XYZ file of C-alpha atoms in Angstrom:
284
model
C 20.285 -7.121 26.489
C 16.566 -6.028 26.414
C 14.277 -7.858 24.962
C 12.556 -5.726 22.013
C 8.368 -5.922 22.111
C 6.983 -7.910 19.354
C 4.534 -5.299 17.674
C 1.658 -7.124 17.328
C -0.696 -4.414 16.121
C 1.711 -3.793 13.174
C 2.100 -7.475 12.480
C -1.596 -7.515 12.489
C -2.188 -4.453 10.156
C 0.271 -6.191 7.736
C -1.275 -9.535 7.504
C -4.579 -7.915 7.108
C -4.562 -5.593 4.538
C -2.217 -8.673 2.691
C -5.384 -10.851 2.843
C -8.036 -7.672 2.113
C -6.094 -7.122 -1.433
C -5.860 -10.630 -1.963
C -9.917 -10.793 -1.305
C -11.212 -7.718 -2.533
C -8.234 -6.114 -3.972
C -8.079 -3.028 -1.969
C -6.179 -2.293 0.949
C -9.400 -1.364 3.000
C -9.488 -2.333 6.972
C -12.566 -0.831 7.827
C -15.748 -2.303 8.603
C -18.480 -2.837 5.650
C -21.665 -1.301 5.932
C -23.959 -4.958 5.162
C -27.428 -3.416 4.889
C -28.591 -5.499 2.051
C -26.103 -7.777 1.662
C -25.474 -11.334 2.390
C -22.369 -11.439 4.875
C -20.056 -13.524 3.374
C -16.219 -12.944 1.964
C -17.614 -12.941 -1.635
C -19.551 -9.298 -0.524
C -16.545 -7.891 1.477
C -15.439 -5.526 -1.396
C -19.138 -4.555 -1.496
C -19.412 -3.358 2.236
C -17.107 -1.610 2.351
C -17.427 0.210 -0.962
C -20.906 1.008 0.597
C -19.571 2.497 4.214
C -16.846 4.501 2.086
C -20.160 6.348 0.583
C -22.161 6.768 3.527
C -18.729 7.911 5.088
C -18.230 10.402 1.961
C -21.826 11.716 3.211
C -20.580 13.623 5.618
C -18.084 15.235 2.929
C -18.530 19.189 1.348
C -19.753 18.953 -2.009
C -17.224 20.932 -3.504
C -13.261 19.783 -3.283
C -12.089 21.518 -0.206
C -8.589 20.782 2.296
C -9.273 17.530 4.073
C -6.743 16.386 6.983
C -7.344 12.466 7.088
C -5.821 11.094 10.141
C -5.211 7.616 10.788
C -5.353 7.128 7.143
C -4.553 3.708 7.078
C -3.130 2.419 3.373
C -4.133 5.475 1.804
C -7.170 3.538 0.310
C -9.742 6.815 1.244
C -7.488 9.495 0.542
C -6.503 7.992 -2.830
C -10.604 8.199 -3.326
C -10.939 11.629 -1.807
C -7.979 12.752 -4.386
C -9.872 11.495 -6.925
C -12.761 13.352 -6.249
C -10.712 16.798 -6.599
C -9.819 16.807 -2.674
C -5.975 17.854 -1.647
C -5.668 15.576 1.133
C -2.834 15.220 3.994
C -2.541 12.357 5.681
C -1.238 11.485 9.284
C -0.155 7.695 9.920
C 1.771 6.445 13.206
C 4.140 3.818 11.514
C 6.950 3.552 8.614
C 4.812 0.525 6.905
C 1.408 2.198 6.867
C 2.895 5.451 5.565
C 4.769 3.550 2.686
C 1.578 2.253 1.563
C 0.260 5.141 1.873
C 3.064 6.508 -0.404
C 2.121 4.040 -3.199
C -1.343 4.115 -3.195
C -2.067 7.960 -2.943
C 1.311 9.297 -4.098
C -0.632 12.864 -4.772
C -1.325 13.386 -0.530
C 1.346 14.775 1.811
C 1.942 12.397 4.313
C 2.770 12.695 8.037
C 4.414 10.055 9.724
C 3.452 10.415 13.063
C 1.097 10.145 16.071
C -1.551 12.719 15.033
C -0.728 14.354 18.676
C 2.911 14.443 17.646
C 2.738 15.263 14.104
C 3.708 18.814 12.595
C 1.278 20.273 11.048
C 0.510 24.224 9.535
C -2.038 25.318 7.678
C -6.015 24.982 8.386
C -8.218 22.254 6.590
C -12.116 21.950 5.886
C -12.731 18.737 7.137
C -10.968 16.890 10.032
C -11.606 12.874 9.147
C -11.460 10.087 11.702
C -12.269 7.078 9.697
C -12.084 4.303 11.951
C -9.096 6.087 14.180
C -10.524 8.104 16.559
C -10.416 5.828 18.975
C -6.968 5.360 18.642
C -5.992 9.093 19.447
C -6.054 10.448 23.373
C -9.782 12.354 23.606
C -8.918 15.543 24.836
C -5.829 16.032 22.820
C -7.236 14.572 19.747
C -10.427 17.243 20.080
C -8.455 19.777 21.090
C -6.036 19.715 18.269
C -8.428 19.491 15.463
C -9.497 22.759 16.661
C -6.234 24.342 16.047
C -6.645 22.994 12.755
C -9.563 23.605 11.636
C -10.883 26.321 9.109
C -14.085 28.661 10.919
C -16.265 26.872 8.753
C -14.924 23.770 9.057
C -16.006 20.394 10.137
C -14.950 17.082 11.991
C -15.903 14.188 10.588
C -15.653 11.011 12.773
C -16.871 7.183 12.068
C -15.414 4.645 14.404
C -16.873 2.688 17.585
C -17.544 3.632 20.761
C -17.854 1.953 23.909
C -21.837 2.526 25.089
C -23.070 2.716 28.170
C -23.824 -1.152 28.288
C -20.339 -2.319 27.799
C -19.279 -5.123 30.468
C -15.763 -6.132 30.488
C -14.659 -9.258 31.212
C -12.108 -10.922 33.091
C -11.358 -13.234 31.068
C -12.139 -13.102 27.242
C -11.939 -10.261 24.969
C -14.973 -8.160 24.771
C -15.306 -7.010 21.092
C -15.118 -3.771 19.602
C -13.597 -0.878 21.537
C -12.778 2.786 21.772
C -13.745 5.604 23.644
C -16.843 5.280 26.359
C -19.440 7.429 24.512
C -20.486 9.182 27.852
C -16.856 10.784 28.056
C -17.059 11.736 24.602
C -20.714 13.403 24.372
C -19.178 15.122 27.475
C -16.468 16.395 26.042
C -18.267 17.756 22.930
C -20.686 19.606 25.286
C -17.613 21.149 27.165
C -15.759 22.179 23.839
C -18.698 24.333 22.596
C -18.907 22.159 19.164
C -22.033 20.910 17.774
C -22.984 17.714 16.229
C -24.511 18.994 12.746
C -25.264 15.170 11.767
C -24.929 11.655 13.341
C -26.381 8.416 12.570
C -25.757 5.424 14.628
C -25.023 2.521 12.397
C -24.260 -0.441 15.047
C -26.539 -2.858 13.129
C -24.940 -2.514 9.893
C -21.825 -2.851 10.390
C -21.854 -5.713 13.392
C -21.572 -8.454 10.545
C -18.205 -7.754 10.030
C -17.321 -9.388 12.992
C -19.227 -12.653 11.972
C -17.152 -12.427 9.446
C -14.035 -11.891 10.579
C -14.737 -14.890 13.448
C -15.458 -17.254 10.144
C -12.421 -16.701 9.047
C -10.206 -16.869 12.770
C -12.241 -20.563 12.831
C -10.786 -21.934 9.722
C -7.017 -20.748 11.068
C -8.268 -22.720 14.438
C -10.097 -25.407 12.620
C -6.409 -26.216 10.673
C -4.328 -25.571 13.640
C -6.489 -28.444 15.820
C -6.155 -30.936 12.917
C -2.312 -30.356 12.930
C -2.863 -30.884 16.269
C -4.402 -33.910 16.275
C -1.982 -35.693 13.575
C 0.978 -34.244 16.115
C -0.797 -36.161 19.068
C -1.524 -39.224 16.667
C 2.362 -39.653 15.101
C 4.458 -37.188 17.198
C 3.586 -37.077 20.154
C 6.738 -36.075 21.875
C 6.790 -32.926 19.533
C 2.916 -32.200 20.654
C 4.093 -32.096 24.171
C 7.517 -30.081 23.272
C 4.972 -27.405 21.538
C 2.554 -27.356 24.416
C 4.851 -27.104 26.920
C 6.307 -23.816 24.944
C 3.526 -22.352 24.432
C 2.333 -22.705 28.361
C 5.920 -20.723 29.036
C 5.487 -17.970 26.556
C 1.206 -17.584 27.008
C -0.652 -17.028 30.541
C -3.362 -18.472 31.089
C -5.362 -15.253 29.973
C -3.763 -15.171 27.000
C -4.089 -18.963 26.009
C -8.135 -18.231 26.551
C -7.759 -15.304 24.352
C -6.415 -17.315 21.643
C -8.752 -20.209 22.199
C -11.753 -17.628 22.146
C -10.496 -16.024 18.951
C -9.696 -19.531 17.239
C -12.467 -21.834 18.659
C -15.365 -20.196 19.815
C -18.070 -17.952 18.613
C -18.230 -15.634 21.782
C -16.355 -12.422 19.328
C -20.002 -12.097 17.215
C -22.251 -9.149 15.843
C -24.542 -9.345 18.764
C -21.691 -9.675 21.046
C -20.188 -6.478 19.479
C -23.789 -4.904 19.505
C -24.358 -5.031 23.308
C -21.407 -3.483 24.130
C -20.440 -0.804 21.298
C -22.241 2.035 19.608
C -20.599 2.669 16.183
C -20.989 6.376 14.199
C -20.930 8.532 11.756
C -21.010 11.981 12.539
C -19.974 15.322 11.462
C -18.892 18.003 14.779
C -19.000 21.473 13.723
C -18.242 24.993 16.041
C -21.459 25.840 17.773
């Protein structure tokens, strides 16, 4: 029988929008805007309240047909609804959508990859909150186009991978997306226009101090267990280690220990290598 993948990425999107409502009490993964505040969990809530209205920015005035795709819990389209919006969203999973479900009941809801999904009708704004770089470049471009009203407008905030990224072999390199060369490219070649953008790297990079805090308190417990197994059970230690030397590479056990132990994954880490947005394309 094949063996099923584990999916890690919807493991992970579980477990952390469980410990964003337990902190803030909103089901908000996005990065917080930090200009002006100290980073620490207490001001989580606070961040990101303040990059949902520098994303909202970018918005019409008036309530208009808004497409958000990638829509995560349904945490911004609940907001946009709110606001007099009719919203639609597109999600790639079952458990995503279902939150989506409960916490913006009022928005139709696709449950798809946004280059799969079915979708009629023409919308004002095209929004990319943190998902753009999730979606294939050329496809996800090119099919907001088909979408979009005359007048319309795509509205995109996520991270980008600048011109200074360096991968390496080893650890993780923060951040992610696409390589902002290809996509400035591929803006030029579409005929659209960028009506607004504003590059808001520094503001956001303390979300990844914070989010190494917390990976160091999961590592900082796991090493104590680890020292009481080598202290009273030593056998089991070994049993463990042995395990988890069959089932991790060596890459991957450096991974971990870089997530867990270190403080390589850090704002200016994140800084030298992405270039996050907000910007608003429009039909030139």
């Amino acid at each position: 029988m094949a063996r099923t993948k584990i999916d890690t990425r919807g493991l992970g999107l579980d477990i952390g929008l469980a410990y964003t409502k337990w902190l803030t009490g909103a089901e908000n993964l996005h990065y917080g805007y930090w200009a002006g505040l100290e980073v620490c969990a207490a001001n989580l809530g606070a961040a990101q309240a303040a990059y949902t209205d520098r994303l909202f920015e970018r918005l019409p005035d008036a309530p208009c047909r808004i497409l958000d795709i990638g829509g995560g819990a349904g945490e911004t389209a609940r907001k946009l609804i709110a606001l007099g919006h009719q919203v639609e969203i597109v999600v790639p999973s079952a458990f995503l959508a279902s939150r989506c479900r409960e916490n913006a009941p009022q928005a139709v809801i696709h449950e798809a990859k946004f280059e799969d999904a079915q979708i009629t009708g023409t919308f004002d704004v095209c929004l990319f909150s943190e998902s753009f770089q999730y979606v294939p470049l050329k496809q996800g471009i090119a099919k907001c186009l088909t979408l979009l009203a005359d007048d319309g407008r795509i509205v995109i905030a996520d991270c980008f991978r600048s011109e200074t990224f360096s991968r390496d072999a080893v650890q993780a390199t923060v951040g992610g997306g696409h390589r902002i060369e290809k996509f400035r490219a591929l803006v030029r070649a579409t005929g659209l226009a960028v009506s607004q953008e504003e590059d808001i790297t520094t503001q956001v990079a303390p979300s990844i101090d914070l989010e190494q805090g917390l990976f160091n308190v999961v590592g900082y417990g796991l090493g104590r267990f680890d020292e009481e197994l080598a202290q009273r059970r030593p056998r089991l230690r070994r049993t463990i280690h042995w395990v988890m030397r069959r089932l991790l590479n060596m890459r991957k056990r450096a991974r971990l220990d870089q997530r867990l132990n270190q403080q390589t994954r850090n704002a200016a880490h994140f800084a030298a290598n992405n270039t996050y947005l907000m910007l608003v394309l429009r039909r030139g």
